[in-house]
mmCIF file with all atom_site columns, C-alpha atoms in Angstrom:
data_model
loop_
_atom_site.group_PDB
_atom_site.id
_atom_site.type_symbol
_atom_site.label_atom_id
_atom_site.label_alt_id
_atom_site.label_comp_id
_atom_site.label_asym_id
_atom_site.label_entity_id
_atom_site.label_seq_id
_atom_site.pdbx_PDB_ins_code
_atom_site.Cartn_x
_atom_site.Cartn_y
_atom_site.Cartn_z
_atom_site.occupancy
_atom_site.B_iso_or_equiv
_atom_site.pdbx_formal_charge
_atom_site.auth_seq_id
_atom_site.auth_comp_id
_atom_site.auth_asym_id
_atom_site.auth_atom_id
_atom_site.pdbx_PDB_model_num
ATOM 1   C CA . MET A 1 1   ? 36.988  14.907  -3.543  1.00 39.00 ? 29  MET A CA 1
ATOM 2   C CA . THR A 1 2   ? 33.562  16.009  -2.430  1.00 43.00 ? 30  THR A CA 1
ATOM 3   C CA . GLN A 1 3   ? 32.493  14.160  0.904   1.00 43.00 ? 31  GLN A CA 1
ATOM 4   C CA . THR A 1 4   ? 28.674  13.034  1.090   1.00 49.00 ? 32  THR A CA 1
ATOM 5   C CA . GLN A 1 5   ? 26.995  14.225  3.994   1.00 58.00 ? 33  GLN A CA 1
ATOM 6   C CA . PRO A 1 6   ? 25.022  11.590  6.066   1.00 67.00 ? 34  PRO A CA 1
ATOM 7   C CA . PHE A 1 7   ? 21.217  11.690  5.884   1.00 83.00 ? 35  PHE A CA 1
ATOM 8   C CA . SER A 1 8   ? 19.880  13.490  8.609   1.00 88.00 ? 36  SER A CA 1
ATOM 9   C CA . LEU A 1 9   ? 16.271  14.247  10.094  1.00 95.00 ? 37  LEU A CA 1
ATOM 10  C CA . PRO A 1 10  ? 14.948  17.026  12.030  1.00 94.00 ? 38  PRO A CA 1
ATOM 11  C CA . PHE A 1 11  ? 14.226  14.622  14.841  1.00 96.00 ? 39  PHE A CA 1
ATOM 12  C CA . ALA A 1 12  ? 16.225  11.523  16.536  1.00 96.00 ? 40  ALA A CA 1
ATOM 13  C CA . PRO A 1 13  ? 16.316  8.285   16.040  1.00 97.00 ? 41  PRO A CA 1
ATOM 14  C CA . ASP A 1 14  ? 15.267  7.595   19.541  1.00 97.00 ? 42  ASP A CA 1
ATOM 15  C CA . ASP A 1 15  ? 11.776  9.488   18.987  1.00 97.00 ? 43  ASP A CA 1
ATOM 16  C CA . ILE A 1 16  ? 10.668  6.937   16.569  1.00 98.00 ? 44  ILE A CA 1
ATOM 17  C CA . HIS A 1 17  ? 8.401   4.110   18.425  1.00 97.00 ? 45  HIS A CA 1
ATOM 18  C CA . ALA A 1 18  ? 6.949   2.735   15.190  1.00 98.00 ? 46  ALA A CA 1
ATOM 19  C CA . VAL A 1 19  ? 6.784   3.122   11.772  1.00 98.00 ? 47  VAL A CA 1
ATOM 20  C CA . ILE A 1 20  ? 3.757   3.586   9.187   1.00 98.00 ? 48  ILE A CA 1
ATOM 21  C CA . PHE A 1 21  ? 4.253   2.530   5.460   1.00 98.00 ? 49  PHE A CA 1
ATOM 22  C CA . ASP A 1 22  ? 2.533   3.216   2.443   1.00 98.00 ? 50  ASP A CA 1
ATOM 23  C CA . MET A 1 23  ? 2.559   0.397   0.132   1.00 98.00 ? 51  MET A CA 1
ATOM 24  C CA . ASP A 1 24  ? 2.206   1.092   -3.478  1.00 97.00 ? 52  ASP A CA 1
ATOM 25  C CA . GLY A 1 25  ? 5.121   3.408   -4.562  1.00 97.00 ? 53  GLY A CA 1
ATOM 26  C CA . LEU A 1 26  ? 7.015   3.187   -1.426  1.00 98.00 ? 54  LEU A CA 1
ATOM 27  C CA . LEU A 1 27  ? 7.341   -0.579  -0.739  1.00 98.00 ? 55  LEU A CA 1
ATOM 28  C CA . LEU A 1 28  ? 6.518   -1.590  -4.158  1.00 98.00 ? 56  LEU A CA 1
ATOM 29  C CA . ASP A 1 29  ? 7.534   -0.648  -7.361  1.00 96.00 ? 57  ASP A CA 1
ATOM 30  C CA . SER A 1 30  ? 3.851   -0.592  -8.573  1.00 96.00 ? 58  SER A CA 1
ATOM 31  C CA . GLU A 1 31  ? 3.006   2.702   -9.401  1.00 93.00 ? 59  GLU A CA 1
ATOM 32  C CA . ARG A 1 32  ? 4.477   2.231   -12.730 1.00 95.00 ? 60  ARG A CA 1
ATOM 33  C CA . VAL A 1 33  ? 2.565   -1.304  -13.600 1.00 95.00 ? 61  VAL A CA 1
ATOM 34  C CA . ALA A 1 34  ? -0.506  0.519   -12.343 1.00 94.00 ? 62  ALA A CA 1
ATOM 35  C CA . LEU A 1 35  ? -0.263  3.546   -14.856 1.00 96.00 ? 63  LEU A CA 1
ATOM 36  C CA . ALA A 1 36  ? 0.573   1.162   -17.785 1.00 96.00 ? 64  ALA A CA 1
ATOM 37  C CA . THR A 1 37  ? -2.373  -0.885  -16.509 1.00 97.00 ? 65  THR A CA 1
ATOM 38  C CA . VAL A 1 38  ? -5.305  1.589   -16.524 1.00 97.00 ? 66  VAL A CA 1
ATOM 39  C CA . ALA A 1 39  ? -3.990  2.828   -19.908 1.00 97.00 ? 67  ALA A CA 1
ATOM 40  C CA . GLU A 1 40  ? -4.239  -0.579  -21.103 1.00 97.00 ? 68  GLU A CA 1
ATOM 41  C CA . ALA A 1 41  ? -7.656  -0.595  -19.584 1.00 98.00 ? 69  ALA A CA 1
ATOM 42  C CA . ALA A 1 42  ? -8.795  2.773   -21.129 1.00 97.00 ? 70  ALA A CA 1
ATOM 43  C CA . ALA A 1 43  ? -7.562  1.519   -24.733 1.00 98.00 ? 71  ALA A CA 1
ATOM 44  C CA . GLU A 1 44  ? -9.364  -2.013  -24.140 1.00 98.00 ? 72  GLU A CA 1
ATOM 45  C CA . LEU A 1 45  ? -12.618 -0.033  -23.474 1.00 98.00 ? 73  LEU A CA 1
ATOM 46  C CA . GLY A 1 46  ? -11.933 2.334   -26.585 1.00 98.00 ? 74  GLY A CA 1
ATOM 47  C CA . VAL A 1 47  ? -12.089 5.555   -24.371 1.00 98.00 ? 75  VAL A CA 1
ATOM 48  C CA . ALA A 1 48  ? -9.772  8.301   -23.978 1.00 97.00 ? 76  ALA A CA 1
ATOM 49  C CA . TRP A 1 49  ? -6.961  8.538   -21.435 1.00 97.00 ? 77  TRP A CA 1
ATOM 50  C CA . ARG A 1 50  ? -3.947  10.766  -20.302 1.00 97.00 ? 78  ARG A CA 1
ATOM 51  C CA . TYR A 1 51  ? -0.851  9.817   -18.389 1.00 96.00 ? 79  TYR A CA 1
ATOM 52  C CA . GLU A 1 52  ? -1.399  13.035  -16.051 1.00 96.00 ? 80  GLU A CA 1
ATOM 53  C CA . VAL A 1 53  ? -4.869  11.788  -15.247 1.00 97.00 ? 81  VAL A CA 1
ATOM 54  C CA . GLY A 1 54  ? -2.869  8.506   -13.656 1.00 95.00 ? 82  GLY A CA 1
ATOM 55  C CA . LEU A 1 55  ? -0.278  10.772  -11.723 1.00 95.00 ? 83  LEU A CA 1
ATOM 56  C CA . ALA A 1 56  ? -3.501  12.611  -10.045 1.00 94.00 ? 84  ALA A CA 1
ATOM 57  C CA . LEU A 1 57  ? -4.810  9.381   -8.830  1.00 94.00 ? 85  LEU A CA 1
ATOM 58  C CA . VAL A 1 58  ? -1.573  8.410   -7.109  1.00 94.00 ? 86  VAL A CA 1
ATOM 59  C CA . GLY A 1 59  ? -2.139  8.122   -3.166  1.00 91.00 ? 87  GLY A CA 1
ATOM 60  C CA . LEU A 1 60  ? -5.992  8.238   -3.404  1.00 90.00 ? 88  LEU A CA 1
ATOM 61  C CA . ASN A 1 61  ? -8.430  5.396   -2.831  1.00 88.00 ? 89  ASN A CA 1
ATOM 62  C CA . SER A 1 62  ? -11.137 3.977   -5.242  1.00 89.00 ? 90  SER A CA 1
ATOM 63  C CA . LYS A 1 63  ? -13.852 5.779   -3.592  1.00 90.00 ? 91  LYS A CA 1
ATOM 64  C CA . ASP A 1 64  ? -12.172 9.238   -4.220  1.00 93.00 ? 92  ASP A CA 1
ATOM 65  C CA . GLY A 1 65  ? -10.425 8.567   -7.919  1.00 95.00 ? 93  GLY A CA 1
ATOM 66  C CA . PRO A 1 66  ? -13.719 8.240   -9.837  1.00 96.00 ? 94  PRO A CA 1
ATOM 67  C CA . ALA A 1 67  ? -14.174 12.163  -9.144  1.00 96.00 ? 95  ALA A CA 1
ATOM 68  C CA . VAL A 1 68  ? -10.801 12.940  -10.121 1.00 96.00 ? 96  VAL A CA 1
ATOM 69  C CA . ILE A 1 69  ? -11.219 11.057  -13.378 1.00 97.00 ? 97  ILE A CA 1
ATOM 70  C CA . ARG A 1 70  ? -14.373 12.717  -14.173 1.00 97.00 ? 98  ARG A CA 1
ATOM 71  C CA . GLN A 1 71  ? -12.995 16.259  -13.475 1.00 96.00 ? 99  GLN A CA 1
ATOM 72  C CA . HIS A 1 72  ? -10.205 15.419  -15.989 1.00 97.00 ? 100 HIS A CA 1
ATOM 73  C CA . LEU A 1 73  ? -12.285 13.479  -18.473 1.00 97.00 ? 101 LEU A CA 1
ATOM 74  C CA . GLY A 1 74  ? -15.745 14.762  -18.394 1.00 97.00 ? 102 GLY A CA 1
ATOM 75  C CA . GLU A 1 75  ? -18.777 13.798  -16.057 1.00 97.00 ? 103 GLU A CA 1
ATOM 76  C CA . ASP A 1 76  ? -19.908 10.922  -18.316 1.00 97.00 ? 104 ASP A CA 1
ATOM 77  C CA . TYR A 1 77  ? -16.421 9.187   -18.253 1.00 97.00 ? 105 TYR A CA 1
ATOM 78  C CA . PRO A 1 78  ? -17.095 5.398   -17.701 1.00 97.00 ? 106 PRO A CA 1
ATOM 79  C CA . THR A 1 79  ? -15.331 5.168   -14.406 1.00 97.00 ? 107 THR A CA 1
ATOM 80  C CA . ALA A 1 80  ? -17.241 1.859   -13.106 1.00 97.00 ? 108 ALA A CA 1
ATOM 81  C CA . ALA A 1 81  ? -15.953 -0.067  -16.408 1.00 97.00 ? 109 ALA A CA 1
ATOM 82  C CA . LEU A 1 82  ? -12.542 1.446   -16.316 1.00 97.00 ? 110 LEU A CA 1
ATOM 83  C CA . TYR A 1 83  ? -12.144 0.445   -12.805 1.00 96.00 ? 111 TYR A CA 1
ATOM 84  C CA . ASP A 1 84  ? -13.301 -3.080  -13.634 1.00 97.00 ? 112 ASP A CA 1
ATOM 85  C CA . THR A 1 85  ? -11.251 -3.691  -16.533 1.00 98.00 ? 113 THR A CA 1
ATOM 86  C CA . PHE A 1 86  ? -8.020  -2.210  -14.750 1.00 96.00 ? 114 PHE A CA 1
ATOM 87  C CA . GLY A 1 87  ? -8.567  -4.267  -11.770 1.00 95.00 ? 115 GLY A CA 1
ATOM 88  C CA . ARG A 1 88  ? -8.872  -7.507  -13.981 1.00 96.00 ? 116 ARG A CA 1
ATOM 89  C CA . LEU A 1 89  ? -5.750  -6.731  -15.819 1.00 97.00 ? 117 LEU A CA 1
ATOM 90  C CA . TYR A 1 90  ? -3.833  -5.404  -12.752 1.00 95.00 ? 118 TYR A CA 1
ATOM 91  C CA . GLU A 1 91  ? -4.574  -8.693  -10.739 1.00 93.00 ? 119 GLU A CA 1
ATOM 92  C CA . VAL A 1 92  ? -3.007  -10.733 -13.483 1.00 95.00 ? 120 VAL A CA 1
ATOM 93  C CA . ALA A 1 93  ? 0.131   -8.668  -12.830 1.00 94.00 ? 121 ALA A CA 1
ATOM 94  C CA . ILE A 1 94  ? 0.018   -9.344  -9.293  1.00 92.00 ? 122 ILE A CA 1
ATOM 95  C CA . ALA A 1 95  ? -0.461  -12.860 -9.762  1.00 91.00 ? 123 ALA A CA 1
ATOM 96  C CA . GLU A 1 96  ? 2.380   -13.067 -12.396 1.00 93.00 ? 124 GLU A CA 1
ATOM 97  C CA . GLY A 1 97  ? 4.963   -11.403 -10.076 1.00 91.00 ? 125 GLY A CA 1
ATOM 98  C CA . ARG A 1 98  ? 5.232   -8.194  -11.974 1.00 93.00 ? 126 ARG A CA 1
ATOM 99  C CA . ILE A 1 99  ? 5.378   -5.943  -8.790  1.00 95.00 ? 127 ILE A CA 1
ATOM 100 C CA . PRO A 1 100 ? 8.801   -6.039  -7.142  1.00 94.00 ? 128 PRO A CA 1
ATOM 101 C CA . LEU A 1 101 ? 9.911   -4.531  -4.161  1.00 96.00 ? 129 LEU A CA 1
ATOM 102 C CA . LYS A 1 102 ? 11.315  -1.200  -3.754  1.00 97.00 ? 130 LYS A CA 1
ATOM 103 C CA . GLY A 1 103 ? 15.163  -0.433  -3.256  1.00 96.00 ? 131 GLY A CA 1
ATOM 104 C CA . GLY A 1 104 ? 16.125  -0.468  0.615   1.00 97.00 ? 132 GLY A CA 1
ATOM 105 C CA . VAL A 1 105 ? 12.843  -2.244  1.769   1.00 98.00 ? 133 VAL A CA 1
ATOM 106 C CA . THR A 1 106 ? 14.537  -5.315  2.753   1.00 97.00 ? 134 THR A CA 1
ATOM 107 C CA . ALA A 1 107 ? 17.304  -3.367  4.669   1.00 97.00 ? 135 ALA A CA 1
ATOM 108 C CA . LEU A 1 108 ? 15.064  -1.338  6.466   1.00 98.00 ? 136 LEU A CA 1
ATOM 109 C CA . PHE A 1 109 ? 12.718  -4.420  7.686   1.00 98.00 ? 137 PHE A CA 1
ATOM 110 C CA . ASP A 1 110 ? 16.081  -5.886  8.759   1.00 98.00 ? 138 ASP A CA 1
ATOM 111 C CA . VAL A 1 111 ? 16.785  -3.014  10.841  1.00 98.00 ? 139 VAL A CA 1
ATOM 112 C CA . LEU A 1 112 ? 13.164  -2.911  12.281  1.00 98.00 ? 140 LEU A CA 1
ATOM 113 C CA . ASP A 1 113 ? 13.417  -6.522  13.454  1.00 97.00 ? 141 ASP A CA 1
ATOM 114 C CA . THR A 1 114 ? 16.903  -5.769  15.270  1.00 97.00 ? 142 THR A CA 1
ATOM 115 C CA . LEU A 1 115 ? 15.368  -2.589  17.077  1.00 97.00 ? 143 LEU A CA 1
ATOM 116 C CA . GLY A 1 116 ? 12.136  -4.250  17.809  1.00 96.00 ? 144 GLY A CA 1
ATOM 117 C CA . LEU A 1 117 ? 10.002  -1.815  16.360  1.00 97.00 ? 145 LEU A CA 1
ATOM 118 C CA . GLY A 1 118 ? 6.482   -2.033  15.160  1.00 98.00 ? 146 GLY A CA 1
ATOM 119 C CA . ARG A 1 119 ? 5.256   -1.591  11.899  1.00 98.00 ? 147 ARG A CA 1
ATOM 120 C CA . VAL A 1 120 ? 1.895   -1.045  10.098  1.00 98.00 ? 148 VAL A CA 1
ATOM 121 C CA . VAL A 1 121 ? 0.983   -0.735  6.347   1.00 98.00 ? 149 VAL A CA 1
ATOM 122 C CA . ALA A 1 122 ? -1.353  2.385   5.773   1.00 98.00 ? 150 ALA A CA 1
ATOM 123 C CA . THR A 1 123 ? -2.469  1.628   2.145   1.00 97.00 ? 151 THR A CA 1
ATOM 124 C CA . SER A 1 124 ? -5.295  3.223   -0.097  1.00 96.00 ? 152 SER A CA 1
ATOM 125 C CA . THR A 1 125 ? -5.675  -0.116  -1.687  1.00 95.00 ? 153 THR A CA 1
ATOM 126 C CA . ARG A 1 126 ? -8.361  -2.366  -0.605  1.00 93.00 ? 154 ARG A CA 1
ATOM 127 C CA . ARG A 1 127 ? -7.318  -5.331  1.679   1.00 96.00 ? 155 ARG A CA 1
ATOM 128 C CA . SER A 1 128 ? -8.199  -7.798  -0.865  1.00 94.00 ? 156 SER A CA 1
ATOM 129 C CA . ARG A 1 129 ? -5.823  -6.407  -3.320  1.00 94.00 ? 157 ARG A CA 1
ATOM 130 C CA . ALA A 1 130 ? -3.074  -5.339  -0.607  1.00 96.00 ? 158 ALA A CA 1
ATOM 131 C CA . GLU A 1 131 ? -2.661  -8.455  1.075   1.00 96.00 ? 159 GLU A CA 1
ATOM 132 C CA . PRO A 1 132 ? -1.938  -10.516 -1.832  1.00 94.00 ? 160 PRO A CA 1
ATOM 133 C CA . LYS A 1 133 ? 0.642   -7.922  -2.999  1.00 95.00 ? 161 LYS A CA 1
ATOM 134 C CA . LEU A 1 134 ? 2.450   -8.036  0.124   1.00 96.00 ? 162 LEU A CA 1
ATOM 135 C CA . ALA A 1 135 ? 2.402   -11.820 -0.028  1.00 95.00 ? 163 ALA A CA 1
ATOM 136 C CA . ALA A 1 136 ? 3.740   -12.048 -3.330  1.00 93.00 ? 164 ALA A CA 1
ATOM 137 C CA . VAL A 1 137 ? 7.089   -10.310 -2.401  1.00 95.00 ? 165 VAL A CA 1
ATOM 138 C CA . GLY A 1 138 ? 7.376   -11.913 1.072   1.00 95.00 ? 166 GLY A CA 1
ATOM 139 C CA . LEU A 1 139 ? 6.315   -8.934  3.284   1.00 97.00 ? 167 LEU A CA 1
ATOM 140 C CA . LEU A 1 140 ? 2.816   -9.834  4.773   1.00 97.00 ? 168 LEU A CA 1
ATOM 141 C CA . PRO A 1 141 ? 4.577   -12.021 7.690   1.00 97.00 ? 169 PRO A CA 1
ATOM 142 C CA . ARG A 1 142 ? 6.712   -8.982  8.422   1.00 97.00 ? 170 ARG A CA 1
ATOM 143 C CA . VAL A 1 143 ? 4.245   -6.420  9.080   1.00 98.00 ? 171 VAL A CA 1
ATOM 144 C CA . HIS A 1 144 ? 2.268   -6.205  12.320  1.00 97.00 ? 172 HIS A CA 1
ATOM 145 C CA . GLY A 1 145 ? -1.120  -5.197  10.661  1.00 97.00 ? 173 GLY A CA 1
ATOM 146 C CA . MET A 1 146 ? -2.565  -3.079  7.909   1.00 98.00 ? 174 MET A CA 1
ATOM 147 C CA . VAL A 1 147 ? -5.182  -0.399  7.648   1.00 98.00 ? 175 VAL A CA 1
ATOM 148 C CA . CYS A 1 148 ? -6.701  -0.330  4.037   1.00 97.00 ? 176 CYS A CA 1
ATOM 149 C CA . GLY A 1 149 ? -8.410  2.130   1.962   1.00 95.00 ? 177 GLY A CA 1
ATOM 150 C CA . ASP A 1 150 ? -11.605 0.388   2.368   1.00 95.00 ? 178 ASP A CA 1
ATOM 151 C CA . GLU A 1 151 ? -11.642 0.226   5.939   1.00 97.00 ? 179 GLU A CA 1
ATOM 152 C CA . VAL A 1 152 ? -11.514 3.935   6.891   1.00 96.00 ? 180 VAL A CA 1
ATOM 153 C CA . SER A 1 153 ? -14.479 6.626   6.045   1.00 95.00 ? 181 SER A CA 1
ATOM 154 C CA . ARG A 1 154 ? -12.167 9.292   4.495   1.00 96.00 ? 182 ARG A CA 1
ATOM 155 C CA . GLY A 1 155 ? -8.915  8.149   2.347   1.00 95.00 ? 183 GLY A CA 1
ATOM 156 C CA . LYS A 1 156 ? -5.917  10.342  2.215   1.00 96.00 ? 184 LYS A CA 1
ATOM 157 C CA . PRO A 1 157 ? -5.184  13.208  2.398   1.00 97.00 ? 185 PRO A CA 1
ATOM 158 C CA . ALA A 1 158 ? -7.620  13.104  5.529   1.00 97.00 ? 186 ALA A CA 1
ATOM 159 C CA . PRO A 1 159 ? -5.603  11.609  8.541   1.00 98.00 ? 187 PRO A CA 1
ATOM 160 C CA . ASP A 1 160 ? -7.934  8.788   9.291   1.00 98.00 ? 188 ASP A CA 1
ATOM 161 C CA . ILE A 1 161 ? -6.108  6.137   7.857   1.00 98.00 ? 189 ILE A CA 1
ATOM 162 C CA . PHE A 1 162 ? -2.610  7.023   9.911   1.00 98.00 ? 190 PHE A CA 1
ATOM 163 C CA . LEU A 1 163 ? -4.737  7.595   13.112  1.00 98.00 ? 191 LEU A CA 1
ATOM 164 C CA . ALA A 1 164 ? -6.118  3.984   12.765  1.00 98.00 ? 192 ALA A CA 1
ATOM 165 C CA . ALA A 1 165 ? -2.777  2.675   12.272  1.00 98.00 ? 193 ALA A CA 1
ATOM 166 C CA . ALA A 1 166 ? -1.256  4.412   15.205  1.00 98.00 ? 194 ALA A CA 1
ATOM 167 C CA . ALA A 1 167 ? -3.969  3.052   16.998  1.00 97.00 ? 195 ALA A CA 1
ATOM 168 C CA . ARG A 1 168 ? -3.412  -0.168  15.874  1.00 96.00 ? 196 ARG A CA 1
ATOM 169 C CA . LEU A 1 169 ? 0.276   -0.242  17.010  1.00 96.00 ? 197 LEU A CA 1
ATOM 170 C CA . GLY A 1 170 ? -0.682  1.400   20.232  1.00 97.00 ? 198 GLY A CA 1
ATOM 171 C CA . VAL A 1 171 ? 2.052   4.275   19.848  1.00 98.00 ? 199 VAL A CA 1
ATOM 172 C CA . ALA A 1 172 ? 1.081   8.125   20.383  1.00 98.00 ? 200 ALA A CA 1
ATOM 173 C CA . VAL A 1 173 ? 1.270   9.431   16.722  1.00 98.00 ? 201 VAL A CA 1
ATOM 174 C CA . GLU A 1 174 ? 3.633   11.996  17.255  1.00 97.00 ? 202 GLU A CA 1
ATOM 175 C CA . ASN A 1 175 ? 6.309   8.828   17.924  1.00 98.00 ? 203 ASN A CA 1
ATOM 176 C CA . CYS A 1 176 ? 5.286   7.250   14.847  1.00 98.00 ? 204 CYS A CA 1
ATOM 177 C CA . LEU A 1 177 ? 7.196   7.910   11.482  1.00 98.00 ? 205 LEU A CA 1
ATOM 178 C CA . VAL A 1 178 ? 5.212   7.804   8.326   1.00 98.00 ? 206 VAL A CA 1
ATOM 179 C CA . LEU A 1 179 ? 7.050   7.024   5.021   1.00 98.00 ? 207 LEU A CA 1
ATOM 180 C CA . GLU A 1 180 ? 5.030   8.115   2.002   1.00 98.00 ? 208 GLU A CA 1
ATOM 181 C CA . ASP A 1 181 ? 5.470   8.553   -1.507  1.00 97.00 ? 209 ASP A CA 1
ATOM 182 C CA . SER A 1 182 ? 2.634   10.601  -2.379  1.00 96.00 ? 210 SER A CA 1
ATOM 183 C CA . ASN A 1 183 ? 1.438   14.013  -1.684  1.00 96.00 ? 211 ASN A CA 1
ATOM 184 C CA . ALA A 1 184 ? -1.761  13.022  -0.951  1.00 96.00 ? 212 ALA A CA 1
ATOM 185 C CA . GLY A 1 185 ? -0.128  10.530  1.690   1.00 97.00 ? 213 GLY A CA 1
ATOM 186 C CA . VAL A 1 186 ? 2.348   13.273  2.979   1.00 98.00 ? 214 VAL A CA 1
ATOM 187 C CA . ARG A 1 187 ? -0.596  15.624  3.785   1.00 98.00 ? 215 ARG A CA 1
ATOM 188 C CA . GLY A 1 188 ? -2.492  12.930  5.545   1.00 98.00 ? 216 GLY A CA 1
ATOM 189 C CA . ALA A 1 189 ? 0.214   12.096  7.738   1.00 98.00 ? 217 ALA A CA 1
ATOM 190 C CA . LEU A 1 190 ? 0.631   16.146  8.510   1.00 98.00 ? 218 LEU A CA 1
ATOM 191 C CA . ALA A 1 191 ? -2.986  16.395  9.500   1.00 98.00 ? 219 ALA A CA 1
ATOM 192 C CA . ALA A 1 192 ? -2.568  13.153  11.647  1.00 98.00 ? 220 ALA A CA 1
ATOM 193 C CA . GLY A 1 193 ? 0.262   14.934  13.827  1.00 98.00 ? 221 GLY A CA 1
ATOM 194 C CA . THR A 1 194 ? 2.801   12.030  12.727  1.00 98.00 ? 222 THR A CA 1
ATOM 195 C CA . ARG A 1 195 ? 6.318   12.593  12.000  1.00 98.00 ? 223 ARG A CA 1
ATOM 196 C CA . VAL A 1 196 ? 6.840   11.955  8.130   1.00 98.00 ? 224 VAL A CA 1
ATOM 197 C CA . VAL A 1 197 ? 9.190   11.676  5.593   1.00 98.00 ? 225 VAL A CA 1
ATOM 198 C CA . MET A 1 198 ? 8.411   11.490  2.060   1.00 98.00 ? 226 MET A CA 1
ATOM 199 C CA . VAL A 1 199 ? 10.254  9.196   -0.323  1.00 98.00 ? 227 VAL A CA 1
ATOM 200 C CA . PRO A 1 200 ? 9.472   10.214  -3.743  1.00 97.00 ? 228 PRO A CA 1
ATOM 201 C CA . ASP A 1 201 ? 8.435   7.713   -6.584  1.00 97.00 ? 229 ASP A CA 1
ATOM 202 C CA . LEU A 1 202 ? 6.537   9.082   -9.290  1.00 94.00 ? 230 LEU A CA 1
ATOM 203 C CA . LEU A 1 203 ? 5.924   12.693  -7.943  1.00 92.00 ? 231 LEU A CA 1
ATOM 204 C CA . GLN A 1 204 ? 8.167   14.841  -6.109  1.00 95.00 ? 232 GLN A CA 1
ATOM 205 C CA . PRO A 1 205 ? 6.980   17.082  -3.384  1.00 97.00 ? 233 PRO A CA 1
ATOM 206 C CA . ALA A 1 206 ? 4.215   19.553  -4.158  1.00 97.00 ? 234 ALA A CA 1
ATOM 207 C CA . ASP A 1 207 ? 4.838   23.460  -3.256  1.00 98.00 ? 235 ASP A CA 1
ATOM 208 C CA . ASP A 1 208 ? 2.866   23.450  -0.185  1.00 98.00 ? 236 ASP A CA 1
ATOM 209 C CA . LEU A 1 209 ? 5.206   20.243  1.316   1.00 97.00 ? 237 LEU A CA 1
ATOM 210 C CA . ARG A 1 210 ? 8.284   21.866  0.250   1.00 97.00 ? 238 ARG A CA 1
ATOM 211 C CA . ALA A 1 211 ? 6.831   25.120  2.087   1.00 98.00 ? 239 ALA A CA 1
ATOM 212 C CA . ALA A 1 212 ? 6.188   23.348  5.250   1.00 96.00 ? 240 ALA A CA 1
ATOM 213 C CA . ARG A 1 213 ? 9.710   21.687  5.041   1.00 96.00 ? 241 ARG A CA 1
ATOM 214 C CA . VAL A 1 214 ? 8.674   18.329  4.997   1.00 97.00 ? 242 VAL A CA 1
ATOM 215 C CA . PRO A 1 215 ? 12.086  15.911  4.780   1.00 97.00 ? 243 PRO A CA 1
ATOM 216 C CA . VAL A 1 216 ? 12.599  13.998  1.686   1.00 98.00 ? 244 VAL A CA 1
ATOM 217 C CA . ALA A 1 217 ? 14.799  10.591  1.418   1.00 98.00 ? 245 ALA A CA 1
ATOM 218 C CA . ALA A 1 218 ? 16.139  9.382   -1.924  1.00 96.00 ? 246 ALA A CA 1
ATOM 219 C CA . SER A 1 219 ? 15.316  5.877   -0.872  1.00 97.00 ? 247 SER A CA 1
ATOM 220 C CA . LEU A 1 220 ? 14.469  3.503   2.247   1.00 98.00 ? 248 LEU A CA 1
ATOM 221 C CA . HIS A 1 221 ? 18.219  2.893   2.521   1.00 97.00 ? 249 HIS A CA 1
ATOM 222 C CA . ASP A 1 222 ? 18.516  6.475   3.997   1.00 97.00 ? 250 ASP A CA 1
ATOM 223 C CA . ILE A 1 223 ? 15.660  5.412   6.730   1.00 98.00 ? 251 ILE A CA 1
ATOM 224 C CA . ALA A 1 224 ? 17.334  2.439   7.347   1.00 97.00 ? 252 ALA A CA 1
ATOM 225 C CA . GLY A 1 225 ? 20.692  4.010   7.956   1.00 96.00 ? 253 GLY A CA 1
ATOM 226 C CA . PHE A 1 226 ? 18.982  6.558   10.004  1.00 97.00 ? 254 PHE A CA 1
ATOM 227 C CA . LEU A 1 227 ? 17.228  4.307   12.236  1.00 97.00 ? 255 LEU A CA 1
ATOM 228 C CA . ALA A 1 228 ? 19.969  1.807   12.542  1.00 96.00 ? 256 ALA A CA 1
ATOM 229 C CA . THR A 1 229 ? 21.933  4.721   15.158  1.00 94.00 ? 257 THR A CA 1
ATOM 230 C CA . ARG A 1 230 ? 18.662  4.390   17.359  1.00 92.00 ? 258 ARG A CA 1
ATOM 231 C CA . ARG A 1 231 ? 19.145  2.757   20.909  1.00 83.00 ? 259 ARG A CA 1
ATOM 232 C CA . ALA A 1 232 ? 17.422  -0.816  20.543  1.00 68.00 ? 260 ALA A CA 1
#
């Protein structure tokens, strides 16, 4: 009988004084909904769309996304109309409660409550959309702040959002644990000097992150179990 090895990380639980969460694809099972919605928006507009273009947008904010779309689909692509139509359709999905929590979120937040560890959400999503998404699943009262994509000058993979989140927590960046599902987010966390674990959703770690030996967790249940061994 094969014995499963316990989840471990290249640092100790006691090294972690606060946690910085990505939102989409990490706390919320929203990326699949977003990809389906942007395809629906393109179809409504009667313009081309490719699934891989949607994947290329994962982790990016709405300021950086249009350039990526034009790179793939042409400089004359109607990015503004696509974003407007996507936003209208996506707001309906949020209002209808079609975006559930990812597995392990509740268990991890319970552990953080027990330990009294601070937590901030650092999301590429703008605040006016991020807050309703977290409120809809009951997470908004359980976080100690947010830094959103429209509140930093440079989005992921720049380090700005993580440095701002650490400052919001009042914790040194090297003692913050960033949890991210996207390659762009992990790169930003590394640039900021935080400890980071990737919890893949739609994307697996890119070659540069594998080369950097970024730790990978199967789910947030792994992180909950790891931090539960921390001294309160």
